[in-house]
Structures are given as structure tokens and as C-alpha cells.
């Protein structure tokens, strides 16, 4: 049976969001919806229509995220989780596992996690994009299973950004970085920190979360543009604010065309009509089998 996560922000201070999707709700205030992907005649103004642009739960989420995502924290989390020794399962078992995170408080959908991912992939498919991009839409949030392995929200979702160098003021709630131990550490607080100019994002440690996790799970199976989408789809300080151009190389700039193409499908494809999974199932089973082995390590 599916369950609502963290319905009380008071009882669980490590998980302030009412749901894992509340971060995405806030994104739609910051980055308004392009009408081209809105379904069922819903206008941009009707999406995420809250009385205030940013709720206290989102603010508290980013206080925790920005205070705790240090360079060493990321190194430690990667050492723990990127062994991929938590569980081995098929993609379809992983979706069943992920559906334990169904969001009952999302104002735009009552669908479970899998149906949201299916809507994303179907929107990509309808526009005639390559099949690997359709598959990427289906997988992009699968890394949220981190919460089921005990990770708090603030190290599972949220905007991502480099650690090991100065935190950009273009990052949402950047003032909370003042509580981060790296903020006053001269090793990490310069423009380049531990990195070299235009060293390439593959040489940069990103804040820990579901993006980095699903990238490592899939990195041996999908083409490079798909891996960039998985790894950087939450890197809003760059693909919306261009805050880290000084760390990117030529390959990053080329691949980010795919990240930018994908982003609207992620944010704006939700609608209340569930996909017809029985009709779609043969297509997706064949597509998964084309790219992936029978089981994956998580």
C-alpha cells in the first residue's frame, strides 16, 4: 500500500516538506510554466496556485539543505550509496518500491510516482524525441528511492549545485549557506575552490541527491545526453541562472542543450488523467529491455 511521506512538518524536523513534490511546486513559482506542454486546457496561472510564492516548509527545507551539504558530506554519501549494495531489483520492482512515496498533498495530481514519470515520458514521446529520451523521462526521479533507504528529504531532492567552491548567490535561499562549514573555509569558498577554470562538470562534486544517485545507477546503460539529463535535471542554478559557466567545458555546454530541452517535460507534464498503462505496457517493456539488463543494483 502506498503512503504519504512526512505529512507533518512539526513532528519530523529533518523532513520539513509536506511531500517530496513540494520542492517542485516551488520551482513553478520561480520558473513559470511554458504553455506548450500544458495539458487539458489548464493555464499557467492555475499551476501551483498558492497564496504565497514560497512556503515556510520549503524555506526550512533549504535551510537544512544549504547548512549540511558540505564537500565532505557529499564524498561520504557517495562512498556509502554508490557501492550500489542496498538492493538489487528489476526496473518494474523499483517502480513498485518507488510508489511507496506517492504524494497525497500535491495540488496538481493524485497520481503515484510511476504515473507522474509515465506522463513525463509520454509527453516526450508525443513530441517525437529519441527513445532513449523517452526512457530518461521514465527514470529521472527513480533516485528518490533514497528516502526509502533512510535519507532525509534535504539530501534527496532540491536544487543541486557544486560543492567545493563558492556557493553562488543565484542559488535559491543562498543566505542559508552562511551556516555551512565550507562557507568560511578558504579551501572551498573561492570562485573555483578545489577546481580549475572550465574543468568540466564531470570533475566537480555536486550536492548529494536523487540526480547523482540515478546517474550512477544508469551510467553504464544510457547514451551521454540521457546521463546528463539524469545527473543535472535539478541543477537550476546553471540551466536557469547560468551561475557556473566558469566550471563548464565544451562538452557540458553541448550536452546542456538536452538538459534544457528535457526540463519543461519534467515540470509541466502533469495532468489529472492517468496514463493507460495496460495499453502502454508492451511499448515500455520493449524499451526497457532494449537498454537495460534484467535487474539493476541500487
CSV table of C-alpha atoms in Angstrom, one decimal:
chain,number,residue,atom,x,y,z
A,1,UNK,CA,0.0,0.0,0.0
A,2,UNK,CA,1.3,3.5,-0.8
A,3,UNK,CA,1.8,6.1,1.9
A,4,UNK,CA,2.1,9.8,2.3
A,5,UNK,CA,5.5,10.9,3.5
A,6,UNK,CA,6.1,13.5,6.1
A,7,UNK,CA,2.6,14.8,6.3
A,8,UNK,CA,3.5,16.7,9.5
A,9,UNK,CA,6.3,19.2,9.3
A,10,UNK,CA,6.4,19.7,13.1
A,11,UNK,CA,6.9,16.0,14.0
A,12,UNK,CA,9.8,15.4,11.7
A,13,UNK,CA,12.3,18.4,11.7
A,14,UNK,CA,14.7,16.5,9.3
A,15,UNK,CA,11.9,16.3,6.7
A,16,UNK,CA,10.2,19.7,6.6
A,17,UNK,CA,8.4,19.4,3.3
A,18,UNK,CA,4.8,18.2,3.4
A,19,UNK,CA,5.8,16.0,0.4
A,20,UNK,CA,8.7,15.3,-1.8
A,21,UNK,CA,7.0,17.2,-4.5
A,22,UNK,CA,6.7,20.4,-2.6
A,23,UNK,CA,10.2,21.5,-3.9
A,24,UNK,CA,8.9,21.0,-7.4
A,25,UNK,CA,5.8,23.1,-6.6
A,26,UNK,CA,8.1,25.9,-5.5
A,27,UNK,CA,10.1,25.6,-8.8
A,28,UNK,CA,6.9,26.5,-10.7
A,29,UNK,CA,6.8,29.8,-8.8
A,30,UNK,CA,10.4,30.6,-9.7
A,31,UNK,CA,10.2,29.4,-13.3
A,32,UNK,CA,6.8,29.9,-14.8
A,33,UNK,CA,5.2,27.2,-17.0
A,34,UNK,CA,5.6,27.4,-20.8
A,35,UNK,CA,2.1,26.9,-22.3
A,36,UNK,CA,3.4,24.5,-24.9
A,37,UNK,CA,3.3,21.4,-22.6
A,38,UNK,CA,0.2,22.3,-20.5
A,39,UNK,CA,-2.5,19.7,-21.0
A,40,UNK,CA,-6.3,19.7,-20.8
A,41,UNK,CA,-6.6,23.4,-21.3
A,42,UNK,CA,-5.0,24.3,-18.0
A,43,UNK,CA,-3.4,27.7,-17.9
A,44,UNK,CA,-0.1,28.5,-16.5
A,45,UNK,CA,-1.7,30.6,-13.7
A,46,UNK,CA,-3.6,27.5,-12.5
A,47,UNK,CA,-0.5,25.5,-11.7
A,48,UNK,CA,0.7,25.6,-8.1
A,49,UNK,CA,-1.6,28.5,-7.2
A,50,UNK,CA,-0.6,29.2,-3.6
A,51,UNK,CA,-1.2,32.3,-1.6
A,52,UNK,CA,2.5,32.9,-1.0
A,53,UNK,CA,5.3,32.3,-3.5
A,54,UNK,CA,7.4,30.3,-1.1
A,55,UNK,CA,6.0,28.3,1.8
A,56,UNK,CA,7.7,28.1,5.2
A,57,UNK,CA,8.3,24.4,4.7
A,58,UNK,CA,10.3,25.0,1.5
A,59,UNK,CA,12.3,27.7,3.2
A,60,UNK,CA,13.1,25.3,6.1
A,61,UNK,CA,14.0,22.5,3.6
A,62,UNK,CA,16.6,24.8,2.0
A,63,UNK,CA,17.9,25.9,5.4
A,64,UNK,CA,18.7,22.3,6.2
A,65,UNK,CA,20.0,21.5,2.7
A,66,UNK,CA,22.3,24.5,2.5
A,67,UNK,CA,23.6,24.1,6.0
A,68,UNK,CA,24.5,20.4,5.6
A,69,UNK,CA,25.6,19.9,2.0
A,70,UNK,CA,29.4,20.2,2.5
A,71,UNK,CA,32.1,18.8,0.3
A,72,UNK,CA,32.9,16.1,2.8
A,73,UNK,CA,29.2,15.2,3.2
A,74,UNK,CA,29.0,14.6,-0.5
A,75,UNK,CA,32.1,12.5,-0.5
A,76,UNK,CA,30.8,10.4,2.4
A,77,UNK,CA,27.4,9.9,0.8
A,78,UNK,CA,28.9,8.8,-2.5
A,79,UNK,CA,31.1,6.4,-0.6
A,80,UNK,CA,28.0,4.9,1.1
A,81,UNK,CA,25.4,4.8,-1.7
A,82,UNK,CA,27.4,4.5,-4.8
A,83,UNK,CA,28.6,1.0,-3.8
A,84,UNK,CA,25.0,0.2,-5.1
A,85,UNK,CA,24.7,-2.5,-2.5
A,86,UNK,CA,21.4,-1.6,-0.9
A,87,UNK,CA,19.1,-3.7,-3.1
A,88,UNK,CA,19.0,-5.5,-6.5
A,89,UNK,CA,15.8,-5.4,-8.4
A,90,UNK,CA,14.2,-5.1,-11.8
A,91,UNK,CA,13.1,-1.7,-13.1
A,92,UNK,CA,9.5,-2.8,-12.5
A,93,UNK,CA,10.1,-3.8,-8.9
A,94,UNK,CA,11.9,-0.5,-8.5
A,95,UNK,CA,8.8,1.3,-9.6
A,96,UNK,CA,6.7,-0.6,-7.1
A,97,UNK,CA,9.2,0.3,-4.4
A,98,UNK,CA,9.1,4.0,-5.5
A,99,UNK,CA,5.3,4.1,-5.4
A,100,UNK,CA,5.6,3.9,-1.6
A,101,UNK,CA,6.4,7.6,-2.0
A,102,UNK,CA,3.0,8.5,-3.5
A,103,UNK,CA,2.3,12.2,-2.9
A,104,UNK,CA,-1.2,12.8,-1.4
A,105,UNK,CA,-0.7,16.5,-1.0
A,106,UNK,CA,0.3,17.5,-4.5
A,107,UNK,CA,-2.3,20.0,-5.7
A,108,UNK,CA,-1.8,19.1,-9.4
A,109,UNK,CA,-2.1,15.3,-9.3
A,110,UNK,CA,-3.3,12.4,-7.2
A,111,UNK,CA,-1.2,10.0,-9.3
A,112,UNK,CA,1.6,7.9,-7.8
A,113,UNK,CA,5.2,8.4,-8.6
A,114,UNK,CA,5.2,5.9,-11.5
A,115,UNK,CA,2.3,7.6,-13.2
A,116,UNK,CA,4.0,11.0,-13.0
A,117,UNK,CA,7.1,9.5,-14.6
A,118,UNK,CA,4.9,7.9,-17.2
A,119,UNK,CA,3.3,11.2,-18.0
A,120,UNK,CA,6.7,12.8,-18.4
A,121,UNK,CA,7.9,10.1,-20.8
A,122,UNK,CA,4.7,10.1,-22.8
A,123,UNK,CA,4.9,13.9,-23.3
A,124,UNK,CA,8.4,13.4,-24.6
A,125,UNK,CA,7.3,10.5,-26.8
A,126,UNK,CA,4.4,12.5,-28.2
A,127,UNK,CA,6.8,15.2,-29.4
A,128,UNK,CA,8.9,12.6,-31.4
A,129,UNK,CA,12.1,12.7,-29.4
A,130,UNK,CA,14.5,9.7,-29.4
A,131,UNK,CA,13.5,6.6,-27.5
A,132,UNK,CA,16.4,7.0,-25.0
A,133,UNK,CA,15.0,10.4,-24.0
A,134,UNK,CA,11.5,8.8,-23.5
A,135,UNK,CA,13.2,6.3,-21.2
A,136,UNK,CA,15.1,9.0,-19.4
A,137,UNK,CA,11.7,10.7,-18.7
A,138,UNK,CA,10.6,7.4,-17.2
A,139,UNK,CA,13.6,7.1,-14.9
A,140,UNK,CA,14.6,10.7,-14.0
A,141,UNK,CA,13.0,10.6,-10.5
A,142,UNK,CA,13.7,7.0,-9.7
A,143,UNK,CA,16.6,8.1,-7.4
A,144,UNK,CA,14.0,9.2,-4.9
A,145,UNK,CA,14.1,5.7,-3.5
A,146,UNK,CA,16.9,7.2,-1.4
A,147,UNK,CA,14.2,8.2,1.0
A,148,UNK,CA,13.2,4.6,1.4
A,149,UNK,CA,16.9,3.8,2.3
A,150,UNK,CA,16.7,6.3,5.2
A,151,UNK,CA,17.9,9.6,3.5
A,152,UNK,CA,16.1,12.8,4.7
A,153,UNK,CA,14.4,15.0,2.1
A,154,UNK,CA,17.1,17.6,2.2
A,155,UNK,CA,19.6,15.1,0.8
A,156,UNK,CA,17.2,13.5,-1.7
A,157,UNK,CA,15.5,16.4,-3.6
A,158,UNK,CA,16.1,20.1,-4.0
A,159,UNK,CA,18.0,22.2,-6.5
A,160,UNK,CA,21.6,20.9,-6.9
A,161,UNK,CA,24.8,22.9,-7.1
A,162,UNK,CA,28.6,22.3,-6.9
A,163,UNK,CA,30.3,21.9,-3.5
A,164,UNK,CA,34.0,22.5,-3.0
A,165,UNK,CA,33.8,26.1,-4.4
A,166,UNK,CA,31.9,29.3,-3.6
A,167,UNK,CA,28.1,29.0,-3.4
A,168,UNK,CA,26.5,31.2,-6.0
A,169,UNK,CA,24.1,33.9,-4.9
A,170,UNK,CA,21.9,32.7,-7.7
A,171,UNK,CA,21.0,29.6,-5.7
A,172,UNK,CA,17.6,29.9,-4.0
A,173,UNK,CA,17.9,30.9,-0.4
A,174,UNK,CA,21.6,31.4,-0.8
A,175,UNK,CA,21.7,33.2,2.6
A,176,UNK,CA,21.5,29.9,4.4
A,177,UNK,CA,24.9,28.9,3.1
A,178,UNK,CA,26.4,31.1,5.8
A,179,UNK,CA,25.7,28.2,8.3
A,180,UNK,CA,27.5,25.8,6.0
A,181,UNK,CA,31.0,24.9,7.4
A,182,UNK,CA,32.5,25.3,3.9
A,183,UNK,CA,31.3,28.9,3.6
A,184,UNK,CA,34.2,30.3,5.6
A,185,UNK,CA,36.8,27.6,4.7
A,186,UNK,CA,39.3,29.2,2.3
A,187,UNK,CA,39.9,25.8,0.7
A,188,UNK,CA,36.3,25.7,-0.6
A,189,UNK,CA,35.0,29.3,-0.7
A,190,UNK,CA,36.9,30.8,-3.6
A,191,UNK,CA,35.3,31.1,-7.1
A,192,UNK,CA,37.0,27.9,-8.2
A,193,UNK,CA,37.7,26.3,-4.8
A,194,UNK,CA,39.3,22.9,-5.4
A,195,UNK,CA,38.6,23.1,-9.1
A,196,UNK,CA,40.3,24.6,-12.2
A,197,UNK,CA,38.6,27.0,-14.6
A,198,UNK,CA,36.4,25.2,-17.1
A,199,UNK,CA,37.5,21.8,-15.7
A,200,UNK,CA,34.2,20.2,-16.7
A,201,UNK,CA,31.3,19.2,-14.5
A,202,UNK,CA,32.5,15.5,-14.6
A,203,UNK,CA,35.3,16.7,-12.3
A,204,UNK,CA,33.0,18.7,-10.0
A,205,UNK,CA,31.3,17.3,-6.9
A,206,UNK,CA,27.6,18.1,-7.0
A,207,UNK,CA,25.4,18.3,-3.9
A,208,UNK,CA,24.0,14.9,-3.0
A,209,UNK,CA,20.6,13.8,-4.0
A,210,UNK,CA,18.4,11.7,-6.4
A,211,UNK,CA,20.0,13.1,-9.6
A,212,UNK,CA,23.5,11.9,-8.8
A,213,UNK,CA,22.2,8.6,-7.5
A,214,UNK,CA,20.2,7.7,-10.6
A,215,UNK,CA,23.0,8.8,-12.8
A,216,UNK,CA,25.3,6.3,-11.3
A,217,UNK,CA,22.7,3.5,-11.5
A,218,UNK,CA,22.2,4.1,-15.2
A,219,UNK,CA,25.6,5.3,-16.3
A,220,UNK,CA,26.6,2.0,-18.0
A,221,UNK,CA,23.4,1.7,-20.0
A,222,UNK,CA,22.2,5.0,-21.5
A,223,UNK,CA,23.8,7.4,-24.0
A,224,UNK,CA,25.6,10.5,-22.8
A,225,UNK,CA,22.8,13.0,-23.3
A,226,UNK,CA,20.5,10.9,-21.2
A,227,UNK,CA,23.1,10.7,-18.5
A,228,UNK,CA,23.4,14.5,-18.5
A,229,UNK,CA,19.7,14.8,-18.1
A,230,UNK,CA,19.6,12.4,-15.2
A,231,UNK,CA,22.6,14.0,-13.5
A,232,UNK,CA,21.8,17.7,-13.9
A,233,UNK,CA,18.0,18.0,-14.2
A,234,UNK,CA,17.9,19.6,-10.8
A,235,UNK,CA,20.9,21.9,-11.4
A,236,UNK,CA,18.7,25.0,-11.7
A,237,UNK,CA,21.5,27.4,-10.8
A,238,UNK,CA,23.1,26.6,-14.1
A,239,UNK,CA,20.4,25.7,-16.6
A,240,UNK,CA,18.2,28.5,-15.5
A,241,UNK,CA,20.6,31.0,-14.0
A,242,UNK,CA,23.9,30.3,-15.8
A,243,UNK,CA,25.7,30.6,-12.5
A,244,UNK,CA,28.5,28.0,-13.0
A,245,UNK,CA,29.6,28.7,-16.6
A,246,UNK,CA,33.2,29.1,-15.3
A,247,UNK,CA,33.3,25.4,-14.4
A,248,UNK,CA,31.8,24.0,-17.6
A,249,UNK,CA,33.7,22.8,-20.6
A,250,UNK,CA,32.7,22.5,-24.2
A,251,UNK,CA,31.1,19.1,-23.7
A,252,UNK,CA,29.0,20.4,-20.8
A,253,UNK,CA,27.7,23.3,-22.9
A,254,UNK,CA,26.7,21.0,-25.8
A,255,UNK,CA,25.0,18.4,-23.5
A,256,UNK,CA,23.1,21.0,-21.6
A,257,UNK,CA,21.0,21.6,-24.7
A,258,UNK,CA,19.4,18.3,-23.9
A,259,UNK,CA,19.0,19.2,-20.2
A,260,UNK,CA,17.3,22.4,-21.2
A,261,UNK,CA,15.0,20.5,-23.6
A,262,UNK,CA,14.0,18.0,-21.0
A,263,UNK,CA,13.3,20.4,-18.2
A,264,UNK,CA,9.8,21.6,-19.2
A,265,UNK,CA,8.6,18.0,-19.7
A,266,UNK,CA,9.6,17.2,-16.1
A,267,UNK,CA,7.9,20.2,-14.6
A,268,UNK,CA,4.8,20.7,-16.7
A,269,UNK,CA,3.5,17.4,-18.0
A,270,UNK,CA,1.2,16.6,-15.0
A,271,UNK,CA,-2.5,16.3,-15.6
A,272,UNK,CA,-5.2,14.5,-13.7
A,273,UNK,CA,-5.9,11.8,-16.3
A,274,UNK,CA,-3.8,8.7,-15.5
A,275,UNK,CA,-2.0,7.1,-18.4
A,276,UNK,CA,-3.5,3.9,-19.7
A,277,UNK,CA,-0.7,1.6,-18.5
A,278,UNK,CA,-2.2,-1.6,-19.9
A,279,UNK,CA,-2.1,-0.1,-23.4
A,280,UNK,CA,1.4,1.4,-23.0
A,281,UNK,CA,3.0,-1.5,-21.2
A,282,UNK,CA,4.2,-3.5,-24.2
A,283,UNK,CA,6.0,-0.4,-25.6
A,284,UNK,CA,7.8,0.3,-22.3
A,285,UNK,CA,8.7,-3.3,-21.6
A,286,UNK,CA,10.3,-3.5,-25.0
A,287,UNK,CA,12.1,-0.1,-24.5
A,288,UNK,CA,13.4,-1.1,-21.1
A,289,UNK,CA,14.7,-4.4,-22.4
A,290,UNK,CA,16.4,-2.6,-25.3
A,291,UNK,CA,18.7,-0.6,-22.9
A,292,UNK,CA,18.8,-2.4,-19.6
A,293,UNK,CA,19.6,-5.8,-18.0
A,294,UNK,CA,17.0,-7.8,-16.2
A,295,UNK,CA,18.0,-6.3,-12.8
A,296,UNK,CA,19.7,-3.2,-11.5
A,297,UNK,CA,21.8,-2.6,-8.4
A,298,UNK,CA,20.6,0.2,-6.1
